[in-house]
mmCIF file of C-alpha atoms in Angstrom:
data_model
loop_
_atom_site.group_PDB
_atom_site.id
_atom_site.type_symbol
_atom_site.label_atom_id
_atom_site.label_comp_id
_atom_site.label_asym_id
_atom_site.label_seq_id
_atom_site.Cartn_x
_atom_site.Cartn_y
_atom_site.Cartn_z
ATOM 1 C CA UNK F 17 3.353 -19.447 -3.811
ATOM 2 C CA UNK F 18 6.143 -17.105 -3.031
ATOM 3 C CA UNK F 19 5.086 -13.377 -2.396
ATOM 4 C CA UNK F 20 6.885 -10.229 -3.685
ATOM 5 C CA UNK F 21 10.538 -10.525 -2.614
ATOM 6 C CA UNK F 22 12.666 -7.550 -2.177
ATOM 7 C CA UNK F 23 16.128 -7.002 -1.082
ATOM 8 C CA UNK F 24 17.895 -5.563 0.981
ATOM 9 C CA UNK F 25 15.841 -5.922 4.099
ATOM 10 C CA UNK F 26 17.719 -3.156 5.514
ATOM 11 C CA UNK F 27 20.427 -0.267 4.101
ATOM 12 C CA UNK F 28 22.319 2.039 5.662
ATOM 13 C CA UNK F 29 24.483 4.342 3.137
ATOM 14 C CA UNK F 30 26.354 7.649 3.991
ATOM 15 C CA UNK F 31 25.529 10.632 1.817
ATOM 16 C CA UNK F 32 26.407 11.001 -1.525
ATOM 17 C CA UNK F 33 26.766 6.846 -2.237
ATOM 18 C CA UNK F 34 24.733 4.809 -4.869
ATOM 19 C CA UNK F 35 21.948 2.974 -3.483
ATOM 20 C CA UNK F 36 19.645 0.169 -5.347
ATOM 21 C CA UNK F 37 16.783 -1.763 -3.949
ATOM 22 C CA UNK F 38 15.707 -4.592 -5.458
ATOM 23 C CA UNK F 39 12.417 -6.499 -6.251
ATOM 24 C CA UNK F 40 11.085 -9.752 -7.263
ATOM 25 C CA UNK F 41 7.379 -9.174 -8.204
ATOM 26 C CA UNK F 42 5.279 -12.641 -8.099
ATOM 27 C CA UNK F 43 5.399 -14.779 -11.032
ATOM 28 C CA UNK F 44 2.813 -14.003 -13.929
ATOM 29 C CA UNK F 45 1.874 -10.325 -12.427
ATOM 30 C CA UNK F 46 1.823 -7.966 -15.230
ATOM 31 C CA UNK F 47 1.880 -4.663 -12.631
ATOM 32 C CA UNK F 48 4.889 -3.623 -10.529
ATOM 33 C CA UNK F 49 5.037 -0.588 -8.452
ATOM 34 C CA UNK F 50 7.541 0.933 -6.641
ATOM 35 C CA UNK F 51 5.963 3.237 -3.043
ATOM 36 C CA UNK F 52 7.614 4.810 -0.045
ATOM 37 C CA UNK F 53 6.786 5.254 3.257
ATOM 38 C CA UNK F 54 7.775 8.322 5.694
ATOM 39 C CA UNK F 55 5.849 9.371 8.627
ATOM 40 C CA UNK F 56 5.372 12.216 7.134
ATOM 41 C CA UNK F 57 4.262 11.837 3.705
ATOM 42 C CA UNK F 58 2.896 8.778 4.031
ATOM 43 C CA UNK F 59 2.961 5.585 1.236
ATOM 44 C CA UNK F 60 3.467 7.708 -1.656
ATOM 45 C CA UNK F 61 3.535 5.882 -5.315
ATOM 46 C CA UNK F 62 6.826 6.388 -7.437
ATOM 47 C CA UNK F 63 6.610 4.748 -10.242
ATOM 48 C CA UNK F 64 4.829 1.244 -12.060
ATOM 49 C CA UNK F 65 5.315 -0.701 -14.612
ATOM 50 C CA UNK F 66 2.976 -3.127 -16.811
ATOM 51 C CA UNK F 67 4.902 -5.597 -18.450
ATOM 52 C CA UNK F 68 8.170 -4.315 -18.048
ATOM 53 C CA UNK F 69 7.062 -1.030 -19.372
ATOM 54 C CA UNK F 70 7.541 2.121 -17.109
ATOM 55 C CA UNK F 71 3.509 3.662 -17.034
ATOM 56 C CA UNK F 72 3.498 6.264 -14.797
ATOM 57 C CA UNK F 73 6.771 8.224 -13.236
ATOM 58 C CA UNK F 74 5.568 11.087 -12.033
ATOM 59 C CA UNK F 75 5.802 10.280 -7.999
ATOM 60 C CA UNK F 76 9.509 10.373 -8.687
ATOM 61 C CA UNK F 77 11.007 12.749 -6.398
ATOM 62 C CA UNK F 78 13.994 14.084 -8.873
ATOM 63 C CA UNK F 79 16.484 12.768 -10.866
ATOM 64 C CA UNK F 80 18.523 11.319 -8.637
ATOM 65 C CA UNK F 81 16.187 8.073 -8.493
ATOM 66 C CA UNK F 82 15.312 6.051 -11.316
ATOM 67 C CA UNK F 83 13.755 2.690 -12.015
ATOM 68 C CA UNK F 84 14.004 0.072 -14.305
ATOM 69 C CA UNK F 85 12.401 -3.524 -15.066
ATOM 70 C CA UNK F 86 14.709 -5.611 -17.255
ATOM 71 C CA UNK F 87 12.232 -8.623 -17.408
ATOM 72 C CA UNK F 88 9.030 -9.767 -15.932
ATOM 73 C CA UNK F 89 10.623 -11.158 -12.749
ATOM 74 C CA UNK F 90 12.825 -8.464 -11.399
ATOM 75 C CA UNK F 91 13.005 -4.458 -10.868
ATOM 76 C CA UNK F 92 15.420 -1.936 -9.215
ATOM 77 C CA UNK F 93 15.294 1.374 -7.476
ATOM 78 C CA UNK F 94 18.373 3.350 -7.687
ATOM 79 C CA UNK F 95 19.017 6.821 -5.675
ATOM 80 C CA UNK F 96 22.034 8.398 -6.980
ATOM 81 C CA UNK F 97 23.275 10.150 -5.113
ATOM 82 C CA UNK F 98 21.586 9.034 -1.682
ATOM 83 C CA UNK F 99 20.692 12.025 0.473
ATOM 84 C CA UNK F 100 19.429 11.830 4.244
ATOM 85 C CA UNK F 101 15.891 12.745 3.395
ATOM 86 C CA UNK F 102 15.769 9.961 1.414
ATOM 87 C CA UNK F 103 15.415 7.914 4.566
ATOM 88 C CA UNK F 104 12.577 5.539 4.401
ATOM 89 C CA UNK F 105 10.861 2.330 3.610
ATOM 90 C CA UNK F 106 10.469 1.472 0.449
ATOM 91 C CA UNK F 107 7.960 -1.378 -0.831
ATOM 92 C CA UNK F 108 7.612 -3.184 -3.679
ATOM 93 C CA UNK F 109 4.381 -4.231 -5.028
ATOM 94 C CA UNK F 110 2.852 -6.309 -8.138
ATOM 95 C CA UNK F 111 -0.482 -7.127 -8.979
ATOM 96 C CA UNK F 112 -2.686 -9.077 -11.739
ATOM 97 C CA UNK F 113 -4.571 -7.111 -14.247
ATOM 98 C CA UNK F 114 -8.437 -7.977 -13.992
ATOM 99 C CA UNK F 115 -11.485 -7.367 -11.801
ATOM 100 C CA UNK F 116 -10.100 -6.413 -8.499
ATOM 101 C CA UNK F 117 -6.027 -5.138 -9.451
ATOM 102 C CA UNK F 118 -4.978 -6.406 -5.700
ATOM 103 C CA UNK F 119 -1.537 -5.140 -5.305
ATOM 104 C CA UNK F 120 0.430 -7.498 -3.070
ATOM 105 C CA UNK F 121 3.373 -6.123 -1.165
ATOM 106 C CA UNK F 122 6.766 -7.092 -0.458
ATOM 107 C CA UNK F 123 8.612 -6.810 3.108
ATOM 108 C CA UNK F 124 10.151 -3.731 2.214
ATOM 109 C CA UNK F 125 13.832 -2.001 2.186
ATOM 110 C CA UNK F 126 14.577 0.310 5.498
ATOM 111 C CA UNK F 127 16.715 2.707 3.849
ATOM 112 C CA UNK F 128 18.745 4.917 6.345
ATOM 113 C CA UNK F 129 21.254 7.445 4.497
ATOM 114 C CA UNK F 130 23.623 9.080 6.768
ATOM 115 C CA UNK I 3 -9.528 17.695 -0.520
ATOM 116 C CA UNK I 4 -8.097 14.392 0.750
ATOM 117 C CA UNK I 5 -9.401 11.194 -1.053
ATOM 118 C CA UNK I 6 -8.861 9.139 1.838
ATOM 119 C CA UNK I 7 -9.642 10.277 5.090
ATOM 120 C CA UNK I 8 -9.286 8.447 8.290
ATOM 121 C CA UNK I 9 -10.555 9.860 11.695
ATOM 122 C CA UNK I 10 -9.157 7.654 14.048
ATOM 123 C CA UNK I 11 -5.101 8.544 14.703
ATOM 124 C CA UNK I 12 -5.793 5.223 17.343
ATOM 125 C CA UNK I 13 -8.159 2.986 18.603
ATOM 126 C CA UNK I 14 -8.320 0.328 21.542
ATOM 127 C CA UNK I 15 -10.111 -2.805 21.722
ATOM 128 C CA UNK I 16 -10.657 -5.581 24.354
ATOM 129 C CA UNK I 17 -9.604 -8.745 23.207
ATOM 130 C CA UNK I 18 -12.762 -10.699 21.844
ATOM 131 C CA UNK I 19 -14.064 -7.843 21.035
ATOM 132 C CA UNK I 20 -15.626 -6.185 17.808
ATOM 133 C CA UNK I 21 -14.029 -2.910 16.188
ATOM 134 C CA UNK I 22 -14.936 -0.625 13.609
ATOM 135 C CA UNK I 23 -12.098 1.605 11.598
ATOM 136 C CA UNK I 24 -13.554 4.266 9.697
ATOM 137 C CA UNK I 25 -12.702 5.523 6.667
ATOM 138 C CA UNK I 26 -14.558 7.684 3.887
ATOM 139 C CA UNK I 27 -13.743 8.769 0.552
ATOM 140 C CA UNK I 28 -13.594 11.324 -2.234
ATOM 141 C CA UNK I 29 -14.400 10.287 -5.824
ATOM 142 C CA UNK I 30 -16.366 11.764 -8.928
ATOM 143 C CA UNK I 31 -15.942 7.777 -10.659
ATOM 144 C CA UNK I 32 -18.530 5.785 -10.706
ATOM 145 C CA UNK I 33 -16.795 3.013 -10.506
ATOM 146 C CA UNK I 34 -13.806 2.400 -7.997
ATOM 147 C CA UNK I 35 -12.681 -0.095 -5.681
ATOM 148 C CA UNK I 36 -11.907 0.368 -2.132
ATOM 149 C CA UNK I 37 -8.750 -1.613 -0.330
ATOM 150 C CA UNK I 38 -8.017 -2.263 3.267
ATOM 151 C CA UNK I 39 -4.374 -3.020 4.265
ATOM 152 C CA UNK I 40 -2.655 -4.069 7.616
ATOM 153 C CA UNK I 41 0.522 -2.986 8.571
ATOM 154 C CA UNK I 42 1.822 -4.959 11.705
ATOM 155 C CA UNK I 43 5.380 -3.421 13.625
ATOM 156 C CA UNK I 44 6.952 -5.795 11.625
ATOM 157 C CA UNK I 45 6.596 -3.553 8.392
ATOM 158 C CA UNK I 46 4.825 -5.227 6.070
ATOM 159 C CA UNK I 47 1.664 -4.528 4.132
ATOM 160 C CA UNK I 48 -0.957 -6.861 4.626
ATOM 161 C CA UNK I 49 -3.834 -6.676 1.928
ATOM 162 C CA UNK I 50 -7.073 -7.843 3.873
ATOM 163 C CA UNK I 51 -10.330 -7.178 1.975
ATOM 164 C CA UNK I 52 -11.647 -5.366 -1.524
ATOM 165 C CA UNK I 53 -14.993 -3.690 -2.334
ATOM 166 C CA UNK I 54 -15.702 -2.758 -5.618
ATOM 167 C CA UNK I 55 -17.932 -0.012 -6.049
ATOM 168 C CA UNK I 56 -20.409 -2.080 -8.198
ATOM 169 C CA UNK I 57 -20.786 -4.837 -5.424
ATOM 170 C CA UNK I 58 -24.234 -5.259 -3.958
ATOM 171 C CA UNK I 59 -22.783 -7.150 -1.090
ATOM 172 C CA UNK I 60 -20.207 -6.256 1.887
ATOM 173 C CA UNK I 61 -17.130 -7.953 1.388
ATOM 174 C CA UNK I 62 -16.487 -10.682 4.023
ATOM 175 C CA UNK I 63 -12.889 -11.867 4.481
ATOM 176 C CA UNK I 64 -12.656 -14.215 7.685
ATOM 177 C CA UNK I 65 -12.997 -12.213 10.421
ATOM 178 C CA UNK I 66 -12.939 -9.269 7.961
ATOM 179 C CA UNK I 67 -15.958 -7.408 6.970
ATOM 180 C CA UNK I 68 -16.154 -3.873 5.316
ATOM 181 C CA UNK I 69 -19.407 -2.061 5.907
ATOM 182 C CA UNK I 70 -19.743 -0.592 2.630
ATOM 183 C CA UNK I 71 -22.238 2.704 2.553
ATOM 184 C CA UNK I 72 -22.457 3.886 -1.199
ATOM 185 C CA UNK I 73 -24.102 6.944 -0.286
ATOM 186 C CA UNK I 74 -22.131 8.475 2.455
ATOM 187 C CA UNK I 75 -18.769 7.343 0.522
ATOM 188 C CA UNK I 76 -17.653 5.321 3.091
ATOM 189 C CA UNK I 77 -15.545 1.960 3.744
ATOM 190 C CA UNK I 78 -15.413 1.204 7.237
ATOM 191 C CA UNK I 79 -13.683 -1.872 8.088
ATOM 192 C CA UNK I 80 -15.030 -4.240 10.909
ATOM 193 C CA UNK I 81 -12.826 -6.784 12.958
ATOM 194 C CA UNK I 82 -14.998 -9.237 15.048
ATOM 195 C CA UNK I 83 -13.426 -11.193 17.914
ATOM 196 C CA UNK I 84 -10.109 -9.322 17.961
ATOM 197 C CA UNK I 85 -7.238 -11.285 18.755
ATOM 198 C CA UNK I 86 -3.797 -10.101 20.266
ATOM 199 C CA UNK I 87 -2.631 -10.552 16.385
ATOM 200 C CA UNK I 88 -4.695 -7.784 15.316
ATOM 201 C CA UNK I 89 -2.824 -4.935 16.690
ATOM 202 C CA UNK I 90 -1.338 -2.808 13.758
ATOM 203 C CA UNK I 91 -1.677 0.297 11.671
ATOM 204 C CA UNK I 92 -4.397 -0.544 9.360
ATOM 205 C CA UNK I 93 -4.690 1.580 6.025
ATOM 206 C CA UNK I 94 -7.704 2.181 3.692
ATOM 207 C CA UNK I 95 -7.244 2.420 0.263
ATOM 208 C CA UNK I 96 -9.219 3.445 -3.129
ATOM 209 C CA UNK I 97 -8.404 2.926 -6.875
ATOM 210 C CA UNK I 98 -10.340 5.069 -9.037
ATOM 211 C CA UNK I 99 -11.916 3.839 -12.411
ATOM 212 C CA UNK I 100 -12.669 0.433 -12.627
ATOM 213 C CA UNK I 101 -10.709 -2.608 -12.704
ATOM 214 C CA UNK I 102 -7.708 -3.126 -15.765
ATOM 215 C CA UNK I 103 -8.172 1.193 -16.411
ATOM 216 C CA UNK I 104 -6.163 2.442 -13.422
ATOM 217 C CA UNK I 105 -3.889 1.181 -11.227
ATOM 218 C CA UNK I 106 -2.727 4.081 -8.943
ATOM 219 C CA UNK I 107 -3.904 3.607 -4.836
ATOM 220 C CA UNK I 108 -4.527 6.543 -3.052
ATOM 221 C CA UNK I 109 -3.898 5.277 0.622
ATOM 222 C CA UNK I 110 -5.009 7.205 3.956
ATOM 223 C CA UNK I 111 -3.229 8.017 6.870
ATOM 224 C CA UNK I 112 -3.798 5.028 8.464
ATOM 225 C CA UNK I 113 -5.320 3.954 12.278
ATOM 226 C CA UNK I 114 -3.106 2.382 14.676
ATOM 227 C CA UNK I 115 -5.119 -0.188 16.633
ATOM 228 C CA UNK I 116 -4.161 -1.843 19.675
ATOM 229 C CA UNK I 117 -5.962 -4.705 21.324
ATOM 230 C CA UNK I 118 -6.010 -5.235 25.153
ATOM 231 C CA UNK I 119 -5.608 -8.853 26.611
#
C-alpha cells in the first residue's frame, strides 16, 4: 500500500511569495495532520482534520498559513506570504481512528524561504 | 513541565549490540498511549512501536521492544542486535486519553543514536 505522499520534496521561495505544500494522506484514513519541524521548536502540530473537517487549528502560527482538505484524499498548506522563519520541514501525517490512532508520516517538504 | 522528556541528547552503540533510549512522561489520564518514532538523515518519520497504557504486556516489534514501567511513567525503548541501519534520531511520543478521544502527539526532543561498526 502506498504511504502518505507529499509534495514538493523540496522548496525554496524568496520572501514575500505564496507557498503550498501538498499531501496525499493514505486511502481510507479518516485523520490528517499537518506538523513542522525546526531544530528549535521541535515537531510542533498545526492543524488536523477528521474527515475533511478542520478539528483543531490552534498550532497555527498566524494568519499567514492556512489549511484546507477538499476531499478525503488530498490536503494543502499554504504560507502567504512566506517569511524566512518559516524555514522548515513540514510533514504530513494521517491515521485510522480506533484502538491505537498510529499516525503514519509522509517524506516531508524542506521549505527554505529566502 | 515537559510531557515528554528525553535524557539522552546522543547515544553510541557497538554494532550487535543492545541499547536502551529513555524516555518518561507526564500525564494525569489514565489512559494514554505511548509512540516511538525513527527519524533516519534521510528525513522521514518512521513509526516503530505503540504501548497503550492499558497493556499488560511490553510491546515487541521485531527487534523493537519498549520496556514499559507504569509506575515510574516511563517508555524506554530497547534495540537488540543493532545494525548499521539503526543510526537515527529516534523520538518518543504520547497521546493522551484513550484511543478514537484524542488525537494530538506530544513528541520529545528526540535521541540521536549512532551505531559503531
Amino acid at each position: 500500500d502506498a504511504g502518505v505522499i507529499q509534495s514538493p520534496r523540496h522548496e525554496v521561495t524568496e520572501m514575500g511569495q505564496e507557498v503550498t505544500l501538498r499531501c496525499k494522506p493514505i486511502s481510507g484514513h479518516d485523520y490528517l495532520f499537518w506538523y513542522r519541524q525546526t531544530m528549535m521548536r521541535g515537531l510542533e502540530l498545526l492543524i488536523y482534520f477528521n474527515n475533511n473537517v478542520p478539528i483543531d487549528d490552534s498550532g497555527m502560527p498566524e494568519d499567514r498559513f492556512s489549511a484546507k482538505m477538499p476531499n478525503a484524499s488530498f490536503s494543502t498548506l499554504k504560507i502567504q506570504p512566506s517569511e524566512p522563519r518559516d524555514s522548515a520541514v513540514y510533514f504530513c501525517a494521517s491515521s485510522l481512528a480506533g484502538t491505537t490512532d498510529t499516525q503514519y508520516f509522509g517524506p516531508g517538504t524542506r521549505l527554505t524561504v529566502l | 513541565a515537559q510531557k515528554i522528556t528525553q535524557t539522552q541528547p546522543g547515544m553510541f552503540v557497538q554494532e550487535k549490540e543492545a541499547v536502551t533510549l529513555d524516555c518518561t512522561y507526564d500525564t494525569s489520564d489514565q489512559s494514554y498511549g505511548l509512540f516511538w518514532y525513527k527519524q533516519p538523515s534521510s528525513g522521514e518519520m518512521i513509526f516503530l512501536i505503540y504501548q497503550g497504557s492499558y497493556d499488560e504486556q511490553n510491546a515487541t516489534e521485531g527487534r523493537y521492544s519498549l520496556n514499559f514501567q507504569k509506575a515510574r511513567k516511563s517508555a524506554n525503548l530497547v534495540i537488540s542486535a543493532s545494525q548499521l541501519g539503526d543510526s537515527a534520531m529516534y523520538f518518543c511520543a504520547m497521546r493522551e486519553g484513550s484511543g478514537g478521544s484524542n488525537y494530538k502527539l506530544t513528541f520529545g526532543k528526540g535521541t540521536l543514536l549512532t551505531v559503531n561498526p
